[in-house]
Short mmCIF file of C-alpha atoms and ligand atoms in Angstrom, two decimals:
data_model
loop_
_atom_site.label_atom_id
_atom_site.label_comp_id
_atom_site.label_asym_id
_atom_site.label_seq_id
_atom_site.Cartn_x
_atom_site.Cartn_y
_atom_site.Cartn_z
CA MET A 528 99.29 94.86 70.34
CA LYS A 529 101.23 93.90 67.22
CA LEU A 530 104.74 94.85 68.41
CA LEU A 531 104.28 92.87 71.62
CA LYS A 532 103.01 89.77 69.81
CA GLU A 533 106.01 89.96 67.48
CA LYS A 534 108.38 90.16 70.47
CA ILE A 535 106.66 87.16 72.05
CA GLN A 536 106.96 85.14 68.83
CA SER A 537 110.61 86.05 68.22
CA GLU A 538 111.98 86.13 71.78
CA GLY A 539 109.47 84.25 73.94
CA LYS A 540 110.34 80.71 75.02
CA VAL A 541 107.60 78.19 75.76
CA LEU A 542 108.79 76.33 78.85
CA SER A 543 105.72 74.11 79.15
CA ASP A 544 102.03 74.06 78.19
CA GLN A 545 101.48 76.41 81.14
CA VAL A 546 104.48 78.77 81.16
CA LEU A 547 105.85 81.30 78.68
CA LYS A 548 109.28 82.78 79.38
CA VAL A 549 109.77 86.40 78.35
CA ASP A 550 112.86 87.17 80.43
CA SER A 551 114.61 88.91 77.54
CA PHE A 552 112.22 91.87 77.40
CA LEU A 553 109.79 91.88 80.37
CA ASN A 554 110.66 89.76 83.41
CA HIS A 555 114.45 90.05 83.88
CA GLN A 556 115.88 92.12 81.04
CA ILE A 557 113.49 94.91 80.06
CA ASP A 558 113.20 96.57 76.65
CA PRO A 559 112.64 100.25 77.50
CA GLN A 560 111.29 101.24 74.09
CA LEU A 561 108.79 98.38 74.20
CA MET A 562 107.74 99.59 77.67
CA VAL A 563 107.08 103.06 76.23
CA GLU A 564 104.80 101.53 73.60
CA ILE A 565 103.08 99.36 76.24
CA GLY A 566 102.49 102.45 78.38
CA LYS A 567 100.98 104.31 75.44
CA GLU A 568 98.74 101.37 74.56
CA PHE A 569 97.40 101.14 78.13
CA ALA A 570 96.83 104.90 78.21
CA ASN A 571 94.90 104.73 74.94
CA ARG A 572 92.69 101.88 76.09
CA PHE A 573 91.78 103.66 79.33
CA GLU A 574 91.76 107.28 78.20
CA ALA A 575 88.03 107.66 78.85
CA GLU A 576 88.35 106.49 82.45
CA GLN A 577 89.80 109.65 84.03
CA ILE A 578 92.49 107.63 85.77
CA THR A 579 94.09 109.38 88.76
CA LYS A 580 96.51 106.62 89.80
CA VAL A 581 98.18 103.44 88.58
CA LEU A 582 98.51 100.54 91.03
CA THR A 583 100.80 97.59 90.34
CA ILE A 584 102.83 95.00 92.25
CA GLU A 585 106.58 94.39 92.57
CA SER A 586 108.64 93.45 90.62
CA SER A 587 107.58 92.78 87.00
CA GLY A 588 104.59 95.11 87.20
CA ILE A 589 106.77 98.15 87.90
CA ALA A 590 108.09 98.79 84.38
CA PRO A 591 104.73 98.57 82.53
CA GLY A 592 102.96 100.33 85.44
CA LEU A 593 105.46 103.19 85.42
CA MET A 594 105.17 103.72 81.67
CA ALA A 595 101.36 103.67 81.78
CA ALA A 596 101.46 106.20 84.63
CA LEU A 597 103.93 108.38 82.71
CA GLU A 598 101.65 108.45 79.68
CA LEU A 599 98.55 109.15 81.83
CA ASN A 600 100.48 111.76 83.84
CA VAL A 601 99.56 110.20 87.21
CA PRO A 602 101.59 108.60 90.02
CA VAL A 603 102.17 104.83 90.16
CA VAL A 604 102.18 102.83 93.40
CA PHE A 605 103.58 99.32 93.65
CA ALA A 606 102.24 96.89 96.23
CA ARG A 607 104.87 95.15 98.31
CA LYS A 608 104.98 91.37 98.81
CA ARG A 609 107.32 91.73 101.77
CA ARG A 610 107.80 94.40 104.42
CA SER A 611 110.42 96.95 103.42
CA LEU A 612 112.52 99.25 105.64
CA THR A 613 110.07 102.13 105.30
CA LEU A 614 106.73 100.36 104.69
CA ILE A 615 105.44 100.94 108.19
CA ASP A 616 102.38 103.16 107.89
CA ASP A 617 98.73 102.50 107.94
CA LEU A 618 98.79 99.47 105.65
CA LEU A 619 96.04 98.15 103.42
CA THR A 620 96.61 94.43 102.93
CA ALA A 621 95.17 91.55 100.92
CA GLU A 622 95.93 87.87 100.43
CA VAL A 623 97.22 86.41 97.17
CA HIS A 624 96.69 82.70 96.74
CA SER A 625 99.25 80.74 94.72
CA PHE A 626 97.83 77.62 93.11
CA THR A 627 101.19 76.17 92.09
CA LYS A 628 102.80 76.71 95.49
CA ASN A 629 99.52 76.03 97.36
CA GLU A 630 100.18 78.91 99.71
CA THR A 631 98.83 82.36 100.48
CA ASN A 632 100.90 85.52 100.76
CA GLN A 633 100.02 88.99 101.98
CA ILE A 634 100.59 92.10 99.88
CA SER A 635 100.58 95.66 101.26
CA VAL A 636 99.98 99.22 100.12
CA SER A 637 100.24 102.25 102.37
CA ARG A 638 96.81 103.83 102.82
CA LYS A 639 98.44 107.23 102.22
CA TYR A 640 98.66 106.59 98.49
CA LEU A 641 95.05 105.60 97.76
CA ARG A 642 92.29 108.18 98.39
CA GLU A 643 88.53 107.61 98.11
CA THR A 644 88.51 109.91 95.11
CA ASP A 645 91.11 107.88 93.23
CA ARG A 646 90.17 106.20 89.96
CA VAL A 647 92.73 103.42 89.81
CA LEU A 648 94.16 101.56 86.84
CA ILE A 649 95.59 98.24 88.01
CA ILE A 650 98.52 97.06 85.87
CA ASP A 651 100.38 93.73 85.89
CA ASP A 652 102.66 91.81 83.56
CA PHE A 653 100.91 88.41 83.47
CA LEU A 654 97.31 87.35 84.03
CA ALA A 655 97.08 83.65 84.85
CA ASN A 656 94.84 82.72 87.81
CA GLY A 657 94.01 86.35 88.53
CA GLN A 658 94.81 86.21 92.24
CA ALA A 659 97.26 89.12 92.23
CA ALA A 660 94.85 91.37 90.28
CA LEU A 661 92.01 90.40 92.62
CA ALA A 662 94.12 91.25 95.66
CA LEU A 663 95.02 94.65 94.19
CA ALA A 664 91.32 95.29 93.47
CA GLU A 665 90.48 94.36 97.06
CA ILE A 666 93.04 96.90 98.31
CA VAL A 667 91.55 99.62 96.11
CA LYS A 668 88.10 98.79 97.50
CA GLU A 669 89.41 98.80 101.09
CA ALA A 670 90.70 102.32 100.47
CA GLY A 671 87.23 103.38 99.31
CA ALA A 672 88.61 104.08 95.84
CA THR A 673 87.40 102.90 92.42
CA VAL A 674 88.94 100.26 90.17
CA SER A 675 88.58 101.97 86.78
CA GLY A 676 90.22 99.11 84.92
CA ILE A 677 92.80 96.37 84.82
CA GLY A 678 95.60 96.45 82.24
CA ILE A 679 97.57 93.28 81.58
CA VAL A 680 100.59 92.89 79.33
CA ILE A 681 100.20 89.14 78.65
CA GLU A 682 97.02 87.20 79.42
CA LYS A 683 97.02 83.42 79.33
CA SER A 684 93.42 83.02 78.23
CA PHE A 685 93.50 79.26 78.78
CA GLN A 686 93.78 79.93 82.52
CA PRO A 687 90.77 81.18 84.57
CA GLY A 688 92.02 84.67 85.59
CA GLY A 689 90.59 86.57 82.63
CA ASP A 690 87.09 85.11 82.98
CA LEU A 691 87.20 85.53 86.75
CA LEU A 692 87.94 89.26 86.51
CA ARG A 693 85.55 89.95 83.62
CA GLU A 694 82.71 88.07 85.37
CA LYS A 695 83.21 90.40 88.32
CA GLY A 696 82.57 93.30 85.96
CA PHE A 697 86.10 94.66 85.70
CA LYS A 698 87.19 96.25 82.42
CA VAL A 699 90.21 94.08 81.56
CA GLU A 700 92.49 95.08 78.69
CA SER A 701 95.25 92.63 77.76
CA LEU A 702 97.84 93.65 75.20
CA ALA A 703 98.43 90.04 74.15
CA ARG A 704 96.03 87.15 74.82
CA ILE A 705 97.46 83.67 74.54
CA ALA A 706 94.96 80.95 73.63
CA SER A 707 97.42 78.10 74.04
CA LEU A 708 101.11 77.31 74.65
CA ALA A 709 100.84 73.69 73.48
CA GLY A 710 103.18 73.27 70.53
CA GLY A 711 104.08 76.97 70.52
CA VAL A 712 102.39 80.31 71.14
CA SER A 713 98.94 80.77 69.63
CA PHE A 714 97.12 84.02 70.25
CA VAL A 715 93.40 84.50 70.73
CA GLU A 716 91.82 85.61 67.44
CA GLU A 717 91.46 89.40 67.63
CA LEU A 718 88.73 91.10 65.58
CA MET B 1188 120.17 117.40 91.14
CA LYS B 1189 118.06 120.37 92.22
CA LEU B 1190 114.61 118.92 91.54
CA LEU B 1191 115.45 115.78 93.50
CA LYS B 1192 116.81 117.71 96.47
CA GLU B 1193 113.63 119.81 96.51
CA LYS B 1194 111.49 116.65 96.50
CA ILE B 1195 113.54 115.23 99.37
CA GLN B 1196 113.14 118.43 101.39
CA SER B 1197 109.40 118.78 100.75
CA GLU B 1198 108.29 115.13 100.80
CA GLY B 1199 111.09 113.18 102.48
CA LYS B 1200 110.58 112.09 106.09
CA VAL B 1201 113.54 111.57 108.40
CA LEU B 1202 112.72 108.42 110.36
CA SER B 1203 115.96 108.38 112.35
CA ASP B 1204 119.56 109.61 112.13
CA GLN B 1205 120.15 106.69 109.75
CA VAL B 1206 117.00 106.41 107.65
CA LEU B 1207 115.27 108.76 105.20
CA LYS B 1208 111.80 107.78 103.99
CA VAL B 1209 110.96 108.74 100.41
CA ASP B 1210 107.99 106.43 99.88
CA SER B 1211 105.90 109.16 98.25
CA PHE B 1212 108.07 109.43 95.11
CA LEU B 1213 110.69 106.66 94.95
CA ASN B 1214 110.21 103.59 97.16
CA HIS B 1215 106.45 102.83 97.15
CA GLN B 1216 104.67 105.54 95.17
CA ILE B 1217 106.76 106.65 92.20
CA ASP B 1218 106.68 110.05 90.51
CA PRO B 1219 107.03 109.21 86.79
CA GLN B 1220 108.05 112.70 85.68
CA LEU B 1221 110.76 112.81 88.36
CA MET B 1222 111.96 109.42 87.09
CA VAL B 1223 112.25 110.86 83.57
CA GLU B 1224 114.44 113.67 84.90
CA ILE B 1225 116.50 111.19 86.95
CA GLY B 1226 117.02 109.06 83.84
CA LYS B 1227 118.17 112.09 81.86
CA GLU B 1228 120.55 113.17 84.62
CA PHE B 1229 122.17 109.70 84.77
CA ALA B 1230 122.45 109.61 80.97
CA ASN B 1231 124.14 113.03 80.98
CA ARG B 1232 126.64 112.08 83.66
CA PHE B 1233 127.65 108.88 81.85
CA GLU B 1234 127.33 109.97 78.22
CA ALA B 1235 131.06 109.60 77.58
CA GLU B 1236 131.10 105.99 78.79
CA GLN B 1237 129.53 104.28 75.75
CA ILE B 1238 127.14 102.36 77.98
CA THR B 1239 125.63 99.24 76.38
CA LYS B 1240 123.51 98.06 79.32
CA VAL B 1241 121.99 99.19 82.61
CA LEU B 1242 122.07 96.76 85.54
CA THR B 1243 119.96 97.31 88.64
CA ILE B 1244 118.28 95.29 91.40
CA GLU B 1245 114.61 94.71 92.28
CA SER B 1246 112.48 96.50 93.38
CA SER B 1247 113.32 100.20 93.92
CA GLY B 1248 116.14 100.19 91.38
CA ILE B 1249 113.80 99.30 88.52
CA ALA B 1250 112.18 102.70 87.95
CA PRO B 1251 115.40 104.80 87.93
CA GLY B 1252 117.24 102.01 86.04
CA LEU B 1253 114.55 101.80 83.38
CA MET B 1254 114.51 105.57 82.81
CA ALA B 1255 118.32 105.74 82.56
CA ALA B 1256 118.23 102.86 80.07
CA LEU B 1257 115.49 104.56 78.07
CA GLU B 1258 117.52 107.76 77.82
CA LEU B 1259 120.70 105.84 76.90
CA ASN B 1260 118.74 103.65 74.46
CA VAL B 1261 120.03 100.38 75.96
CA PRO B 1262 118.34 97.43 77.73
CA VAL B 1263 118.04 97.30 81.53
CA VAL B 1264 118.43 94.11 83.54
CA PHE B 1265 117.32 93.79 87.15
CA ALA B 1266 119.01 91.34 89.51
CA ARG B 1267 116.67 89.07 91.44
CA LYS B 1268 116.88 88.63 95.22
CA ARG B 1269 114.75 85.49 95.06
CA ARG B 1270 114.26 82.81 92.43
CA SER B 1271 111.40 83.57 90.07
CA LEU B 1272 109.31 81.18 87.95
CA THR B 1273 111.51 81.65 84.90
CA LEU B 1274 114.91 82.53 86.42
CA ILE B 1275 116.42 79.14 85.75
CA ASP B 1276 119.27 79.64 83.30
CA ASP B 1277 122.93 79.86 83.70
CA LEU B 1278 122.95 82.19 86.71
CA LEU B 1279 125.62 84.61 87.82
CA THR B 1280 125.29 85.10 91.56
CA ALA B 1281 126.78 87.25 94.31
CA GLU B 1282 126.26 87.72 98.04
CA VAL B 1283 124.83 90.90 99.57
CA HIS B 1284 125.61 91.40 103.22
CA SER B 1285 123.05 93.24 105.35
CA PHE B 1286 124.56 94.99 108.36
CA THR B 1287 121.26 95.77 110.05
CA LYS B 1288 119.87 92.26 109.64
CA ASN B 1289 123.31 90.65 110.10
CA GLU B 1290 122.61 88.21 107.28
CA THR B 1291 123.77 87.51 103.75
CA ASN B 1292 121.51 87.05 100.76
CA GLN B 1293 122.22 85.86 97.24
CA ILE B 1294 121.28 87.87 94.17
CA SER B 1295 121.13 86.47 90.62
CA VAL B 1296 121.38 87.60 87.02
CA SER B 1297 121.06 85.31 84.04
CA ARG B 1298 124.38 85.10 82.19
CA LYS B 1299 122.47 85.53 78.93
CA TYR B 1300 122.01 89.24 79.57
CA LEU B 1301 125.63 90.26 80.28
CA ARG B 1302 128.22 89.79 77.50
CA GLU B 1303 131.99 90.36 77.79
CA THR B 1304 131.63 93.33 75.47
CA ASP B 1305 129.04 95.04 77.69
CA ARG B 1306 129.86 98.39 79.27
CA VAL B 1307 127.51 98.37 82.23
CA LEU B 1308 126.00 101.24 84.17
CA ILE B 1309 124.92 100.02 87.60
CA ILE B 1310 121.93 101.94 88.98
CA ASP B 1311 120.35 101.83 92.44
CA ASP B 1312 118.03 104.01 94.50
CA PHE B 1313 120.01 104.27 97.76
CA LEU B 1314 123.71 103.99 98.55
CA ALA B 1315 124.28 103.23 102.24
CA ASN B 1316 126.78 100.46 103.02
CA GLY B 1317 127.38 99.75 99.34
CA GLN B 1318 126.90 96.00 99.57
CA ALA B 1319 124.24 95.79 96.84
CA ALA B 1320 126.32 97.88 94.42
CA LEU B 1321 129.40 95.76 95.17
CA ALA B 1322 127.45 92.57 94.50
CA LEU B 1323 126.20 93.93 91.18
CA ALA B 1324 129.78 94.92 90.25
CA GLU B 1325 130.95 91.40 91.14
CA ILE B 1326 128.31 89.95 88.81
CA VAL B 1327 129.43 92.21 85.97
CA LYS B 1328 133.04 91.08 86.54
CA GLU B 1329 131.99 87.42 86.66
CA ALA B 1330 130.41 87.91 83.24
CA GLY B 1331 133.69 89.30 81.92
CA ALA B 1332 132.00 92.66 81.30
CA THR B 1333 133.04 96.17 82.37
CA VAL B 1334 131.53 98.33 85.11
CA SER B 1335 131.51 101.71 83.37
CA GLY B 1336 129.96 103.47 86.32
CA ILE B 1337 127.59 103.42 89.25
CA GLY B 1338 124.60 105.79 89.35
CA ILE B 1339 122.83 106.33 92.66
CA VAL B 1340 119.69 108.36 93.26
CA ILE B 1341 120.30 109.12 96.96
CA GLU B 1342 123.67 108.59 98.66
CA LYS B 1343 123.93 108.74 102.43
CA SER B 1344 127.46 110.10 102.55
CA PHE B 1345 127.70 109.60 106.32
CA GLN B 1346 127.66 105.83 105.69
CA PRO B 1347 130.71 104.00 104.25
CA GLY B 1348 129.27 102.85 100.85
CA GLY B 1349 130.35 105.90 98.83
CA ASP B 1350 133.97 105.81 100.03
CA LEU B 1351 134.10 102.03 99.63
CA LEU B 1352 133.06 102.18 95.98
CA ARG B 1353 135.18 105.22 95.09
CA GLU B 1354 138.27 103.72 96.75
CA LYS B 1355 137.83 100.70 94.49
CA GLY B 1356 138.07 103.07 91.54
CA PHE B 1357 134.43 103.06 90.44
CA LYS B 1358 132.99 106.23 88.91
CA VAL B 1359 130.09 106.90 91.30
CA GLU B 1360 127.53 109.58 90.46
CA SER B 1361 124.91 110.33 93.10
CA LEU B 1362 122.06 112.67 92.26
CA ALA B 1363 121.66 113.73 95.90
CA ARG B 1364 124.29 113.28 98.61
CA ILE B 1365 123.13 113.48 102.19
CA ALA B 1366 125.74 114.61 104.71
CA SER B 1367 123.53 114.04 107.73
CA LEU B 1368 119.98 113.16 108.79
CA ALA B 1369 120.41 114.40 112.37
CA GLY B 1370 117.89 117.18 112.94
CA GLY B 1371 116.74 117.07 109.35
CA VAL B 1372 118.21 116.54 105.88
CA SER B 1373 121.50 118.29 105.16
CA PHE B 1374 123.11 117.79 101.78
CA VAL B 1375 126.82 117.57 101.03
CA GLU B 1376 128.08 120.93 99.77
CA GLU B 1377 128.15 120.71 95.97
CA LEU B 1378 130.58 122.95 94.08
N1 LIG C 742 107.09 84.43 82.85
C1 LIG C 742 105.92 83.95 83.26
N2 LIG C 742 105.45 84.24 84.49
C2 LIG C 742 104.25 83.73 84.83
C3 LIG C 742 103.48 82.93 83.97
N3 LIG C 742 102.33 82.59 84.62
C4 LIG C 742 102.41 83.16 85.83
N4 LIG C 742 103.55 83.84 85.96
C5 LIG C 742 104.06 84.56 87.12
O1 LIG C 742 104.27 83.58 88.14
C6 LIG C 742 103.99 84.20 89.41
C7 LIG C 742 102.74 83.62 90.01
O2 LIG C 742 103.03 82.47 90.63
P1 LIG C 742 102.17 82.04 91.89
O3 LIG C 742 102.03 83.19 92.85
O4 LIG C 742 102.84 80.82 92.38
O5 LIG C 742 100.71 81.85 91.34
P2 LIG C 742 99.94 80.72 90.55
O6 LIG C 742 100.64 79.45 90.78
O7 LIG C 742 98.57 80.72 91.15
O8 LIG C 742 99.96 81.17 89.12
C8 LIG C 742 103.71 85.63 89.13
O9 LIG C 742 104.96 86.29 89.14
P3 LIG C 742 105.12 87.73 89.75
O10 LIG C 742 104.45 87.83 91.07
O11 LIG C 742 104.63 88.68 88.70
O12 LIG C 742 106.66 87.84 90.00
P4 LIG C 742 107.64 89.01 89.61
O13 LIG C 742 108.14 88.68 88.23
O14 LIG C 742 106.88 90.28 89.66
O15 LIG C 742 108.72 88.97 90.63
C9 LIG C 742 103.13 85.58 87.73
O16 LIG C 742 103.21 86.80 87.09
C10 LIG C 742 104.00 82.64 82.67
O17 LIG C 742 103.43 81.93 81.84
N5 LIG C 742 105.21 83.17 82.38
N1 LIG C 743 114.11 104.46 102.19
C1 LIG C 743 115.35 104.15 102.60
N2 LIG C 743 115.89 102.96 102.28
C2 LIG C 743 117.15 102.72 102.70
C3 LIG C 743 117.91 103.64 103.43
N3 LIG C 743 119.12 103.08 103.68
C4 LIG C 743 119.10 101.87 103.14
N4 LIG C 743 117.91 101.64 102.55
C5 LIG C 743 117.43 100.43 101.88
O1 LIG C 743 117.37 99.41 102.87
C6 LIG C 743 117.71 98.17 102.24
C7 LIG C 743 119.03 97.67 102.75
O2 LIG C 743 118.88 97.04 103.90
P1 LIG C 743 119.86 95.86 104.27
O3 LIG C 743 119.96 94.91 103.12
O4 LIG C 743 119.31 95.32 105.55
O5 LIG C 743 121.30 96.50 104.36
P2 LIG C 743 122.07 97.37 105.43
O6 LIG C 743 121.50 97.12 106.76
O7 LIG C 743 123.48 96.88 105.32
O8 LIG C 743 121.90 98.79 104.96
C8 LIG C 743 117.86 98.44 100.80
O9 LIG C 743 116.57 98.34 100.22
P3 LIG C 743 116.35 97.71 98.80
O10 LIG C 743 117.10 96.43 98.66
O11 LIG C 743 116.68 98.77 97.79
O12 LIG C 743 114.82 97.35 98.81
P4 LIG C 743 113.73 97.63 97.71
O13 LIG C 743 113.15 98.97 98.06
O14 LIG C 743 114.39 97.62 96.37
O15 LIG C 743 112.74 96.52 97.84
C9 LIG C 743 118.33 99.89 100.80
O16 LIG C 743 118.11 100.52 99.58
C10 LIG C 743 117.31 104.91 103.76
O17 LIG C 743 117.86 105.78 104.41
N5 LIG C 743 116.04 105.09 103.33
#
């Protein structure tokens, strides 16, 4: 997605060979117009999938997930990383492993919001090790629903998440794919 | 806001005299079209304020904050309750006191995203004790910026937050004001 790549080049900050900071438009400050375009791009890439629901995870997944859902005219659900005041029902849960922190955390979605008939588009901001996306897919499966696809804003293709998800047969669409952060941002060659 | 009140009546669940559950359209599953209307309503109520930025707090503030920002054509920033991978800069912080948990937590916003010239619209999903809104206002003040207003989706008017903020002179606009949850949802009489 050209506009996104331009934003990354002009506003992104490479913090290390492993980490790209995009706090000015995605992870802390959010550019609403860019989110509209991101939502439209996701909707275009998955328009043949008859999506009935978008599933994402707090917090940075909410903005892109909401805009994709708006464009697809379906509800969006965000998985919780921590119990909230009203997250008390029939919970579907899955573990997310963090390689950097070497710890595992549980995420939850209320069963009420995923039916067996749902065709779910999973959305997240970054794809690195793929653990969050895998956990969301596990929750969809636990609900008896279908993962119709996985939409990622920024994929770090030099990390294993992308291969991991594609090898499992998921349709993964990333709006920007970063081949390397060493010496600056270089994108994967797109045909 | 009529549409919101109807959603609350048809889908809201009164959990106790103190707590209203709206997980089906605001706090866990989100209704994107409702969020569009909420964004438009906030923009209408604050159109005279020359807003330059929307400030909210993760997680439930993001959707309404984003839609208000989209309608006002300004960026939205969400305060973090916990450190994130890239939230490392020059941080503005404030304490949020929780009455139910009897504890205080720190929230953070990077100084980069609030300039002295900013006219800030604070947005949040619920207004109960007002501590989160106060903390966001404190952060705006610390940045040397102006709080142009506070937009709330659901105010529980039987709790002190609304009075607290209005007594301090803030322009508070709540899209639904709940007078009581005892025996069901009753709204404040709107003229
Ligand atoms: N900005 C940025 N973030 C990255 C990058 N790589 C991974 N992340 C984010 O870091 C968090 C993952 O960290 P860990 O759970 O510790 O996982 P990991 O070490 O196995 O990658 C996720 O944030 P999250 O759960 O999405 O947090 P939130 O922003 O939603 O609160 C993920 O999106 C990167 O290059 N740049
Ligand atoms: N659904 C619902 N939520 C309520 C109600 N009253 C307060 N809350 C939410 O509960 C959380 C506040 O809890 P505490 O920090 O413990 O504060 P308090 O006891 O002083 O009210 C906030 O969630 P938050 O920080 O906004 O969490 P998040 O949803 O953004 O993750 C607030 O929005 C209510 O009647 N219904």
